[in-house]
mmCIF file of C-alpha atoms in Angstrom:
data_model
loop_
_atom_site.group_PDB
_atom_site.id
_atom_site.type_symbol
_atom_site.label_atom_id
_atom_site.label_comp_id
_atom_site.label_asym_id
_atom_site.label_seq_id
_atom_site.Cartn_x
_atom_site.Cartn_y
_atom_site.Cartn_z
ATOM 1 C CA MET S 144 -84.182 -114.533 -149.887
ATOM 2 C CA ARG S 145 -81.277 -112.997 -152.034
ATOM 3 C CA ARG S 146 -81.860 -110.197 -150.153
ATOM 4 C CA TRP S 147 -81.235 -111.875 -146.583
ATOM 5 C CA ILE S 148 -78.184 -114.308 -148.146
ATOM 6 C CA PHE S 149 -76.537 -110.840 -149.415
ATOM 7 C CA LEU S 150 -77.519 -108.871 -145.770
ATOM 8 C CA LEU S 151 -76.006 -112.068 -144.050
ATOM 9 C CA VAL S 152 -73.281 -112.411 -145.294
ATOM 10 C CA LEU S 153 -72.398 -108.007 -145.655
ATOM 11 C CA ALA S 154 -72.867 -108.509 -141.741
ATOM 12 C CA LEU S 155 -70.910 -111.785 -141.497
ATOM 13 C CA GLY S 156 -68.279 -109.134 -143.242
ATOM 14 C CA LEU S 157 -67.918 -106.256 -140.890
ATOM 15 C CA ALA S 158 -67.517 -108.441 -137.798
ATOM 16 C CA LEU S 159 -64.962 -110.488 -139.759
ATOM 17 C CA GLY S 160 -63.645 -106.735 -140.573
ATOM 18 C CA GLN S 161 -63.820 -104.951 -136.893
ATOM 19 C CA GLU S 162 -62.053 -108.912 -135.299
ATOM 20 C CA ALA S 163 -59.149 -107.430 -137.314
ATOM 21 C CA LYS S 164 -58.635 -104.180 -136.622
ATOM 22 C CA LEU S 165 -55.918 -103.849 -133.985
ATOM 23 C CA LYS S 166 -56.184 -101.259 -131.702
ATOM 24 C CA ALA S 167 -53.162 -99.223 -130.346
ATOM 25 C CA CYS S 168 -53.537 -96.374 -127.947
ATOM 26 C CA PHE S 169 -50.685 -93.395 -127.416
ATOM 27 C CA ILE S 170 -49.511 -91.988 -124.250
ATOM 28 C CA TYR S 171 -49.284 -88.071 -124.353
ATOM 29 C CA VAL S 172 -47.664 -86.256 -121.377
ATOM 30 C CA GLY S 173 -48.182 -83.070 -122.858
ATOM 31 C CA PRO S 174 -51.248 -81.679 -125.024
ATOM 32 C CA ILE S 175 -50.851 -82.283 -128.774
ATOM 33 C CA GLY S 176 -50.906 -78.547 -129.885
ATOM 34 C CA ASP S 177 -48.019 -78.214 -127.863
ATOM 35 C CA ALA S 178 -46.361 -77.909 -131.521
ATOM 36 C CA GLY S 179 -43.247 -79.678 -130.011
ATOM 37 C CA TRP S 180 -43.362 -83.119 -128.272
ATOM 38 C CA THR S 181 -46.193 -84.743 -128.070
ATOM 39 C CA TYR S 182 -47.667 -82.830 -131.812
ATOM 40 C CA ALA S 183 -45.544 -84.722 -133.646
ATOM 41 C CA HIS S 184 -46.355 -88.243 -131.847
ATOM 42 C CA ASP S 185 -49.813 -87.055 -132.776
ATOM 43 C CA ILE S 186 -48.894 -86.624 -136.422
ATOM 44 C CA GLY S 187 -47.383 -90.160 -136.629
ATOM 45 C CA ARG S 188 -50.200 -91.934 -135.328
ATOM 46 C CA LYS S 189 -52.184 -90.311 -137.171
ATOM 47 C CA LYS S 190 -50.001 -90.804 -140.178
ATOM 48 C CA ALA S 191 -50.342 -94.317 -138.511
ATOM 49 C CA GLU S 192 -53.737 -94.637 -138.973
ATOM 50 C CA ALA S 193 -53.782 -93.176 -142.283
ATOM 51 C CA ALA S 194 -51.050 -95.967 -144.029
ATOM 52 C CA LEU S 195 -52.286 -99.055 -142.379
ATOM 53 C CA PRO S 196 -55.589 -99.863 -142.812
ATOM 54 C CA TRP S 197 -56.783 -102.457 -140.283
ATOM 55 C CA LEU S 198 -55.355 -100.136 -137.609
ATOM 56 C CA GLU S 199 -57.673 -98.340 -134.945
ATOM 57 C CA THR S 200 -55.931 -95.873 -132.082
ATOM 58 C CA LYS S 201 -56.973 -93.302 -129.672
ATOM 59 C CA TYR S 202 -54.944 -91.126 -127.664
ATOM 60 C CA VAL S 203 -54.834 -89.732 -124.084
ATOM 61 C CA GLU S 204 -53.022 -86.034 -123.032
ATOM 62 C CA GLY S 205 -51.591 -83.928 -120.446
ATOM 63 C CA VAL S 206 -50.995 -87.038 -118.664
ATOM 64 C CA PRO S 207 -49.252 -86.937 -115.317
ATOM 65 C CA GLU S 208 -46.280 -89.448 -115.215
ATOM 66 C CA ALA S 209 -46.387 -90.662 -112.273
ATOM 67 C CA GLN S 210 -50.386 -91.679 -113.129
ATOM 68 C CA VAL S 211 -49.382 -93.678 -116.444
ATOM 69 C CA VAL S 212 -51.116 -96.893 -114.767
ATOM 70 C CA PRO S 213 -54.952 -95.074 -113.754
ATOM 71 C CA VAL S 214 -54.277 -94.564 -117.492
ATOM 72 C CA ILE S 215 -53.478 -97.985 -119.163
ATOM 73 C CA ASP S 216 -55.806 -99.489 -116.854
ATOM 74 C CA ARG S 217 -58.847 -97.628 -118.251
ATOM 75 C CA LEU S 218 -57.288 -98.751 -122.680
ATOM 76 C CA VAL S 219 -56.940 -101.673 -121.837
ATOM 77 C CA ARG S 220 -60.101 -102.110 -120.624
ATOM 78 C CA GLU S 221 -62.108 -100.558 -123.819
ATOM 79 C CA GLY S 222 -59.572 -102.838 -125.840
ATOM 80 C CA CYS S 223 -56.400 -101.582 -126.246
ATOM 81 C CA ARG S 224 -53.942 -105.003 -127.879
ATOM 82 C CA VAL S 225 -50.912 -102.390 -127.982
ATOM 83 C CA VAL S 226 -50.121 -99.485 -125.305
ATOM 84 C CA PHE S 227 -47.415 -96.624 -126.294
ATOM 85 C CA ALA S 228 -46.457 -94.636 -124.007
ATOM 86 C CA THR S 229 -44.246 -91.506 -125.030
ATOM 87 C CA SER S 230 -42.799 -90.203 -121.995
ATOM 88 C CA PHE S 231 -39.061 -91.248 -120.010
ATOM 89 C CA GLY S 232 -40.543 -90.869 -116.844
ATOM 90 C CA TYR S 233 -43.919 -93.134 -117.212
ATOM 91 C CA MET S 234 -41.259 -95.265 -117.169
ATOM 92 C CA ASP S 235 -41.963 -97.583 -114.362
ATOM 93 C CA GLY S 236 -45.217 -97.931 -114.603
ATOM 94 C CA VAL S 237 -45.476 -99.258 -117.306
ATOM 95 C CA LEU S 238 -43.466 -101.584 -116.216
ATOM 96 C CA GLU S 239 -45.833 -103.003 -113.534
ATOM 97 C CA ALA S 240 -48.219 -102.053 -115.694
ATOM 98 C CA ALA S 241 -46.844 -105.172 -118.566
ATOM 99 C CA ARG S 242 -47.222 -107.345 -115.934
ATOM 100 C CA LYS S 243 -50.732 -106.859 -114.662
ATOM 101 C CA TYR S 244 -51.648 -107.071 -118.269
ATOM 102 C CA PRO S 245 -48.820 -109.943 -119.883
ATOM 103 C CA GLU S 246 -51.012 -110.046 -122.744
ATOM 104 C CA VAL S 247 -51.042 -106.804 -124.409
ATOM 105 C CA ILE S 248 -48.020 -104.904 -125.980
ATOM 106 C CA PHE S 249 -46.573 -102.162 -124.816
ATOM 107 C CA ALA S 250 -44.029 -100.142 -125.761
ATOM 108 C CA HIS S 251 -41.938 -97.651 -124.697
ATOM 109 C CA ALA S 252 -41.044 -93.720 -125.848
ATOM 110 C CA THR S 253 -36.999 -93.455 -124.751
ATOM 111 C CA GLY S 254 -37.266 -95.811 -122.487
ATOM 112 C CA ILE S 255 -33.689 -98.523 -121.160
ATOM 113 C CA LYS S 256 -35.857 -101.075 -119.759
ATOM 114 C CA ARG S 257 -37.655 -104.060 -121.424
ATOM 115 C CA ALA S 258 -39.669 -107.207 -120.849
ATOM 116 C CA PRO S 259 -40.758 -109.229 -122.927
ATOM 117 C CA ASN S 260 -43.988 -107.315 -123.619
ATOM 118 C CA VAL S 261 -42.426 -104.356 -123.404
ATOM 119 C CA ALA S 262 -39.804 -102.312 -125.799
ATOM 120 C CA THR S 263 -38.770 -99.683 -126.487
ATOM 121 C CA TYR S 264 -38.056 -97.171 -128.768
ATOM 122 C CA MET S 265 -36.220 -93.524 -130.022
ATOM 123 C CA ALA S 266 -36.078 -91.704 -133.269
ATOM 124 C CA ASP S 267 -32.830 -89.749 -132.225
ATOM 125 C CA PHE S 268 -31.817 -86.322 -133.122
ATOM 126 C CA TYR S 269 -27.473 -86.984 -131.635
ATOM 127 C CA GLN S 270 -26.750 -86.686 -135.768
ATOM 128 C CA VAL S 271 -28.499 -83.874 -136.230
ATOM 129 C CA TYR S 272 -27.814 -82.074 -132.878
ATOM 130 C CA TYR S 273 -24.533 -82.728 -134.483
ATOM 131 C CA LEU S 274 -24.723 -80.555 -137.314
ATOM 132 C CA ASN S 275 -27.242 -77.756 -136.203
ATOM 133 C CA GLY S 276 -24.669 -76.714 -133.181
ATOM 134 C CA LEU S 277 -21.803 -76.437 -136.128
ATOM 135 C CA ALA S 278 -24.304 -73.904 -137.744
ATOM 136 C CA ALA S 279 -25.220 -72.425 -134.147
ATOM 137 C CA GLY S 280 -20.510 -71.870 -133.491
ATOM 138 C CA ALA S 281 -20.843 -70.555 -137.053
ATOM 139 C CA LEU S 282 -23.659 -67.862 -136.383
ATOM 140 C CA THR S 283 -22.780 -66.803 -132.494
ATOM 141 C CA LYS S 284 -20.243 -63.511 -132.697
ATOM 142 C CA THR S 285 -20.135 -63.192 -128.600
ATOM 143 C CA GLY S 286 -19.365 -66.874 -128.432
ATOM 144 C CA LYS S 287 -21.945 -67.872 -126.074
ATOM 145 C CA VAL S 288 -24.376 -70.389 -127.029
ATOM 146 C CA GLY S 289 -28.018 -71.059 -124.832
ATOM 147 C CA TYR S 290 -29.242 -74.038 -124.324
ATOM 148 C CA VAL S 291 -32.379 -74.393 -122.096
ATOM 149 C CA ALA S 292 -32.943 -78.011 -120.723
ATOM 150 C CA ALA S 293 -36.169 -79.797 -119.599
ATOM 151 C CA PHE S 294 -35.186 -82.678 -117.552
ATOM 152 C CA PRO S 295 -31.583 -83.864 -116.562
ATOM 153 C CA ILE S 296 -31.183 -87.326 -118.323
ATOM 154 C CA PRO S 297 -28.890 -89.057 -120.697
ATOM 155 C CA GLU S 298 -31.380 -88.056 -124.121
ATOM 156 C CA VAL S 299 -31.037 -84.842 -123.320
ATOM 157 C CA LYS S 300 -27.205 -84.084 -122.050
ATOM 158 C CA ARG S 301 -26.983 -86.255 -125.712
ATOM 159 C CA HIS S 302 -27.717 -83.490 -127.374
ATOM 160 C CA ILE S 303 -27.187 -80.860 -125.281
ATOM 161 C CA ASN S 304 -23.187 -82.857 -126.130
ATOM 162 C CA ALA S 305 -23.613 -83.566 -129.691
ATOM 163 C CA PHE S 306 -24.195 -79.715 -130.480
ATOM 164 C CA ALA S 307 -22.299 -78.290 -128.187
ATOM 165 C CA LEU S 308 -19.814 -80.332 -129.893
ATOM 166 C CA GLY S 309 -20.610 -79.415 -133.226
ATOM 167 C CA VAL S 310 -20.519 -75.494 -131.694
ATOM 168 C CA ARG S 311 -16.898 -75.999 -130.645
ATOM 169 C CA ALA S 312 -15.804 -78.087 -133.989
ATOM 170 C CA VAL S 313 -16.372 -74.940 -135.933
ATOM 171 C CA ASN S 314 -15.394 -72.153 -132.745
ATOM 172 C CA PRO S 315 -13.163 -74.156 -130.035
ATOM 173 C CA LYS S 316 -13.446 -71.257 -127.596
ATOM 174 C CA ALA S 317 -17.374 -71.046 -127.732
ATOM 175 C CA GLN S 318 -19.790 -72.088 -124.729
ATOM 176 C CA VAL S 319 -22.899 -73.508 -124.815
ATOM 177 C CA LEU S 320 -24.956 -71.458 -120.979
ATOM 178 C CA VAL S 321 -26.940 -74.440 -120.528
ATOM 179 C CA ARG S 322 -30.071 -73.874 -118.356
ATOM 180 C CA TRP S 323 -32.692 -76.333 -117.008
ATOM 181 C CA ILE S 324 -36.228 -75.982 -116.257
ATOM 182 C CA ASN S 325 -37.776 -79.475 -115.110
ATOM 183 C CA ALA S 326 -39.981 -79.344 -116.816
ATOM 184 C CA TRP S 327 -41.088 -80.890 -120.851
ATOM 185 C CA TYR S 328 -43.861 -78.623 -121.125
ATOM 186 C CA ASP S 329 -43.416 -75.869 -119.356
ATOM 187 C CA PRO S 330 -43.988 -71.695 -121.334
ATOM 188 C CA ALA S 331 -43.736 -70.059 -118.804
ATOM 189 C CA LYS S 332 -40.684 -71.526 -117.368
ATOM 190 C CA ALA S 333 -38.453 -71.387 -120.871
ATOM 191 C CA ARG S 334 -39.373 -67.861 -121.568
ATOM 192 C CA GLU S 335 -37.864 -66.986 -118.311
ATOM 193 C CA ALA S 336 -34.783 -69.199 -118.837
ATOM 194 C CA THR S 337 -34.173 -67.766 -122.603
ATOM 195 C CA GLU S 338 -34.328 -64.561 -121.564
ATOM 196 C CA ALA S 339 -31.630 -64.893 -118.508
ATOM 197 C CA LEU S 340 -29.166 -66.780 -121.571
ATOM 198 C CA LEU S 341 -30.011 -63.389 -123.254
ATOM 199 C CA SER S 342 -28.980 -60.814 -120.992
ATOM 200 C CA GLN S 343 -25.821 -63.482 -120.058
ATOM 201 C CA GLY S 344 -25.050 -62.456 -123.444
ATOM 202 C CA ALA S 345 -26.550 -65.872 -125.883
ATOM 203 C CA ASP S 346 -27.325 -64.757 -129.159
ATOM 204 C CA VAL S 347 -27.553 -68.164 -130.739
ATOM 205 C CA PHE S 348 -30.551 -70.856 -128.911
ATOM 206 C CA ALA S 349 -31.458 -74.604 -129.609
ATOM 207 C CA PHE S 350 -34.111 -76.035 -126.843
ATOM 208 C CA THR S 351 -35.798 -79.144 -125.535
ATOM 209 C CA GLU S 352 -38.913 -78.031 -124.645
ATOM 210 C CA ASP S 353 -41.907 -78.791 -125.754
ATOM 211 C CA THR S 354 -43.139 -75.036 -127.060
ATOM 212 C CA PRO S 355 -42.244 -72.069 -129.373
ATOM 213 C CA THR S 356 -41.092 -70.440 -126.800
ATOM 214 C CA VAL S 357 -37.663 -70.778 -127.198
ATOM 215 C CA ILE S 358 -37.459 -69.531 -130.933
ATOM 216 C CA GLN S 359 -39.796 -66.858 -130.323
ATOM 217 C CA THR S 360 -38.736 -64.717 -126.915
ATOM 218 C CA ALA S 361 -35.128 -65.360 -129.299
ATOM 219 C CA ALA S 362 -36.125 -63.767 -131.813
ATOM 220 C CA ARG S 363 -37.709 -60.756 -129.733
ATOM 221 C CA LYS S 364 -33.783 -60.358 -129.227
ATOM 222 C CA GLY S 365 -32.754 -60.850 -132.970
ATOM 223 C CA ALA S 366 -31.091 -63.404 -131.216
ATOM 224 C CA TYR S 367 -30.945 -66.896 -134.045
ATOM 225 C CA SER S 368 -32.272 -70.292 -132.816
ATOM 226 C CA PHE S 369 -33.210 -74.084 -133.770
ATOM 227 C CA GLY S 370 -36.104 -75.520 -133.994
ATOM 228 C CA HIS S 371 -37.544 -78.402 -132.128
ATOM 229 C CA TYR S 372 -39.869 -81.757 -132.903
ATOM 230 C CA THR S 373 -41.317 -80.239 -135.474
ATOM 231 C CA PRO S 374 -40.951 -77.378 -138.280
ATOM 232 C CA MET S 375 -40.921 -74.156 -136.021
ATOM 233 C CA LEU S 376 -39.407 -71.516 -138.851
ATOM 234 C CA LYS S 377 -43.335 -69.952 -138.789
ATOM 235 C CA PHE S 378 -42.682 -68.913 -135.671
ATOM 236 C CA ALA S 379 -39.770 -66.223 -136.541
ATOM 237 C CA PRO S 380 -39.003 -66.677 -140.438
ATOM 238 C CA ASP S 381 -36.023 -64.492 -139.965
ATOM 239 C CA HIS S 382 -34.255 -66.175 -137.085
ATOM 240 C CA VAL S 383 -34.685 -70.105 -137.235
ATOM 241 C CA VAL S 384 -31.543 -71.540 -139.162
ATOM 242 C CA SER S 385 -32.967 -75.340 -139.304
ATOM 243 C CA GLY S 386 -33.858 -77.764 -136.666
ATOM 244 C CA GLN S 387 -35.030 -80.999 -135.638
ATOM 245 C CA ILE S 388 -37.296 -82.588 -137.120
ATOM 246 C CA VAL S 389 -38.809 -86.159 -135.493
ATOM 247 C CA HIS S 390 -41.060 -88.943 -137.744
ATOM 248 C CA TRP S 391 -43.080 -91.008 -135.488
ATOM 249 C CA ASP S 392 -44.286 -92.718 -138.398
ATOM 250 C CA ALA S 393 -41.341 -93.966 -139.359
ATOM 251 C CA ILE S 394 -41.887 -96.600 -136.518
ATOM 252 C CA TYR S 395 -44.863 -96.721 -136.042
ATOM 253 C CA ILE S 396 -45.493 -98.453 -138.755
ATOM 254 C CA ASP S 397 -42.642 -100.987 -139.332
ATOM 255 C CA PHE S 398 -43.659 -101.562 -135.029
ATOM 256 C CA LEU S 399 -47.660 -102.110 -135.741
ATOM 257 C CA LYS S 400 -46.592 -103.866 -139.286
ATOM 258 C CA LYS S 401 -44.910 -106.678 -136.930
ATOM 259 C CA VAL S 402 -47.395 -106.743 -134.230
ATOM 260 C CA ARG S 403 -50.028 -107.652 -137.364
ATOM 261 C CA GLU S 404 -47.720 -110.379 -138.635
ATOM 262 C CA GLY S 405 -47.362 -112.124 -135.903
ATOM 263 C CA VAL S 406 -43.441 -110.642 -135.793
ATOM 264 C CA TYR S 407 -44.077 -109.105 -132.470
ATOM 265 C CA THR S 408 -45.608 -110.669 -129.305
ATOM 266 C CA PRO S 409 -46.107 -110.332 -125.780
ATOM 267 C CA LYS S 410 -43.634 -112.502 -125.553
ATOM 268 C CA ASN S 411 -40.448 -111.767 -127.486
ATOM 269 C CA LEU S 412 -40.218 -107.932 -126.808
ATOM 270 C CA GLU S 413 -37.713 -107.764 -123.930
ATOM 271 C CA LYS S 414 -34.861 -107.059 -127.307
ATOM 272 C CA VAL S 415 -36.603 -104.803 -128.968
ATOM 273 C CA ASP S 416 -35.367 -101.631 -129.184
ATOM 274 C CA TYR S 417 -35.309 -98.926 -131.836
ATOM 275 C CA PHE S 418 -32.821 -96.343 -132.190
ATOM 276 C CA TRP S 419 -33.357 -94.951 -134.846
ATOM 277 C CA LEU S 420 -31.569 -91.639 -136.937
ATOM 278 C CA LEU S 421 -30.650 -90.250 -140.311
ATOM 279 C CA GLN S 422 -30.234 -93.150 -142.156
ATOM 280 C CA HIS S 423 -33.575 -94.657 -140.399
ATOM 281 C CA LYS S 424 -35.623 -91.713 -142.289
ATOM 282 C CA ALA S 425 -37.136 -91.737 -138.991
ATOM 283 C CA VAL S 426 -35.556 -87.867 -138.790
ATOM 284 C CA GLU S 427 -34.509 -85.183 -140.503
ATOM 285 C CA MET S 428 -32.746 -81.543 -140.566
ATOM 286 C CA GLY S 429 -34.953 -79.167 -141.248
ATOM 287 C CA ALA S 430 -36.558 -75.485 -140.522
ATOM 288 C CA ASN S 431 -39.449 -77.191 -142.921
ATOM 289 C CA TYR S 432 -39.765 -79.896 -143.996
ATOM 290 C CA GLY S 433 -37.390 -80.588 -146.779
ATOM 291 C CA VAL S 434 -36.063 -77.906 -146.000
ATOM 292 C CA PRO S 435 -32.060 -78.302 -144.126
ATOM 293 C CA ILE S 436 -31.318 -74.619 -143.329
ATOM 294 C CA ASN S 437 -33.621 -72.090 -143.310
ATOM 295 C CA PRO S 438 -31.685 -70.127 -147.354
ATOM 296 C CA LYS S 439 -31.834 -66.393 -145.389
ATOM 297 C CA HIS S 440 -29.167 -67.735 -143.627
ATOM 298 C CA VAL S 441 -27.163 -70.353 -146.771
ATOM 299 C CA PRO S 442 -24.807 -66.818 -147.017
ATOM 300 C CA LEU S 443 -23.289 -66.837 -143.454
ATOM 301 C CA LEU S 444 -22.609 -70.035 -143.833
ATOM 302 C CA LYS S 445 -21.077 -70.255 -147.231
ATOM 303 C CA ALA S 446 -18.955 -66.915 -145.139
ATOM 304 C CA ALA S 447 -17.830 -68.974 -142.334
ATOM 305 C CA SER S 448 -15.008 -72.364 -142.590
ATOM 306 C CA MET S 449 -13.778 -74.153 -140.196
ATOM 307 C CA THR S 450 -11.168 -76.703 -140.545
ATOM 308 C CA VAL S 451 -11.248 -80.134 -141.228
ATOM 309 C CA GLY S 452 -8.401 -82.052 -141.731
ATOM 310 C CA GLY S 453 -5.622 -79.770 -141.904
ATOM 311 C CA LYS S 454 -8.050 -77.517 -145.182
ATOM 312 C CA LYS S 455 -9.816 -74.990 -144.433
ATOM 313 C CA VAL S 456 -14.119 -75.621 -145.399
ATOM 314 C CA ALA S 457 -17.239 -74.211 -145.786
ATOM 315 C CA VAL S 458 -19.275 -74.694 -142.837
ATOM 316 C CA TYR S 459 -22.234 -74.648 -145.458
ATOM 317 C CA ASP S 460 -20.310 -77.693 -147.052
ATOM 318 C CA ARG S 461 -19.022 -79.049 -144.183
ATOM 319 C CA ILE S 462 -22.695 -79.312 -142.640
ATOM 320 C CA LEU S 463 -24.542 -80.603 -146.503
ATOM 321 C CA GLY S 464 -21.500 -83.330 -146.934
ATOM 322 C CA LEU S 465 -21.740 -84.962 -142.683
ATOM 323 C CA LEU S 466 -25.635 -84.937 -143.816
ATOM 324 C CA LYS S 467 -25.983 -86.966 -146.501
ATOM 325 C CA ASP S 468 -23.164 -88.739 -145.145
ATOM 326 C CA MET S 469 -24.833 -89.987 -141.902
ATOM 327 C CA SER S 470 -28.386 -90.056 -144.081
ATOM 328 C CA SER S 471 -26.278 -93.271 -145.642
ATOM 329 C CA PRO S 472 -27.575 -96.737 -145.784
ATOM 330 C CA LYS S 473 -24.128 -96.630 -143.816
ATOM 331 C CA PRO S 474 -22.465 -93.705 -142.722
ATOM 332 C CA THR S 475 -18.616 -93.302 -142.079
ATOM 333 C CA PHE S 476 -19.262 -89.590 -140.320
ATOM 334 C CA ASP S 477 -20.681 -89.897 -135.708
ATOM 335 C CA PRO S 478 -20.609 -87.430 -134.146
ATOM 336 C CA PHE S 479 -18.777 -89.223 -131.216
ATOM 337 C CA THR S 480 -16.242 -91.033 -132.208
ATOM 338 C CA GLY S 481 -13.042 -90.318 -129.639
ATOM 339 C CA PRO S 482 -10.824 -88.655 -128.659
ATOM 340 C CA ILE S 483 -13.353 -87.329 -126.632
ATOM 341 C CA ARG S 484 -12.626 -86.001 -122.972
ATOM 342 C CA ASP S 485 -15.139 -84.106 -120.957
ATOM 343 C CA ARG S 486 -15.090 -80.655 -119.750
ATOM 344 C CA LYS S 487 -12.953 -82.082 -116.206
ATOM 345 C CA GLY S 488 -10.392 -83.381 -119.582
ATOM 346 C CA VAL S 489 -11.063 -87.051 -118.462
ATOM 347 C CA VAL S 490 -11.008 -89.270 -121.656
ATOM 348 C CA ARG S 491 -14.854 -90.957 -122.483
ATOM 349 C CA ILE S 492 -14.698 -91.728 -125.520
ATOM 350 C CA PRO S 493 -10.988 -93.771 -126.957
ATOM 351 C CA ALA S 494 -9.479 -92.355 -129.431
ATOM 352 C CA GLY S 495 -10.659 -94.078 -133.192
ATOM 353 C CA ARG S 496 -13.844 -95.807 -131.160
ATOM 354 C CA LYS S 497 -17.132 -94.325 -131.984
ATOM 355 C CA ALA S 498 -19.344 -94.141 -128.688
ATOM 356 C CA THR S 499 -22.043 -97.446 -128.109
ATOM 357 C CA LEU S 500 -25.297 -97.511 -127.741
ATOM 358 C CA GLU S 501 -25.159 -98.252 -124.200
ATOM 359 C CA GLU S 502 -23.172 -95.502 -123.995
ATOM 360 C CA LEU S 503 -25.120 -93.202 -125.267
ATOM 361 C CA LEU S 504 -28.698 -93.732 -123.729
ATOM 362 C CA THR S 505 -27.125 -93.754 -120.368
ATOM 363 C CA LEU S 506 -24.082 -90.805 -121.406
ATOM 364 C CA GLU S 507 -23.891 -89.094 -117.783
ATOM 365 C CA TRP S 508 -21.033 -86.323 -118.800
ATOM 366 C CA ALA S 509 -20.432 -82.790 -119.887
ATOM 367 C CA ALA S 510 -18.484 -82.106 -123.049
ATOM 368 C CA PRO S 511 -15.783 -79.464 -123.515
ATOM 369 C CA GLY S 512 -17.432 -75.910 -123.823
ATOM 370 C CA VAL S 513 -20.739 -76.686 -121.605
ATOM 371 C CA VAL S 514 -21.406 -74.109 -119.235
ATOM 372 C CA GLY S 515 -23.517 -74.799 -117.040
ATOM 373 C CA ASP S 516 -24.985 -77.036 -112.840
ATOM 374 C CA TRP S 517 -24.972 -80.453 -115.328
ATOM 375 C CA PRO S 518 -26.551 -82.717 -112.352
ATOM 376 C CA GLY S 519 -25.859 -85.543 -112.200
ATOM 377 C CA GLU S 520 -22.835 -85.643 -113.069
ATOM 378 C CA PRO S 521 -19.569 -88.191 -112.682
ATOM 379 C CA LYS S 522 -16.860 -86.993 -110.687
#
């Protein structure tokens, strides 16, 4: 009898444990082995699952943006109660699915549209791009910095502009040459764009594409570069200067805890928008984890100088000083503080004012020094 009682209690305990599991599913636009965006999201998923014993996760990779709804249908049938859609182009599909499944919680990365059961989230790099722009402005010898860009959406434009503002703060006459490849993951297009920019004289590179292709192609010509999404020092140890590193787990853990605790429900997400920055520990400046600047390039940045408030300071000191400030609970500096004009001379951010979140999320103008086609540029 005792044995049966023990087995019954054990079975009940297991059943309760299974019921207590929260199943969260992740939809990825690229392969998890891309070394960039999707790989970084998957690291965040794994860290969240490791940190939250009551969490069960599943992912689907390589989902074209136009096919997200059928994938969501399948995941909901499989018991997913929280769905993370990790590409801007999933937006309309997520909203359609949210209407079909009002009891399911959705969170859309980089999105700008919400609903009662749809939240949005972003770990944003614009601060880090500005800091890397300072380094790029100091390191370029030709005065031409290359940028291989994915799609001309506000997120990418915001990052290019922040980077260009940093470049120009050090090197006022430098140019940021932009080439669009209209793809998140396309190594062949990324390589072709990098080679074209090299032929135009670019000797420092940044990019928005989900592989280390730009870094590897630039390194073969001796050009400096900045990694993106994950640490990319290993792909070109002598040429990677720094980069933008994301910690999606910071957002995933916070969001899922609030779902578990009942703070977030399928009826109250219309105003839930994460826009987490350095101060939230959602992003990091680094050639590698904990390495803001590749030590091989520190002497060059210490030797380079820029003018701040009428005084000469080392670029290296300026970068580390601003990094410390923007990583603090109450930063005093923001790259998008006016006066800022666009490349046509139009005032976009007045003197003494910082850009609002809405302005950042809907940004379309091009900063001074940006050269190249700019789809959607205001007249």
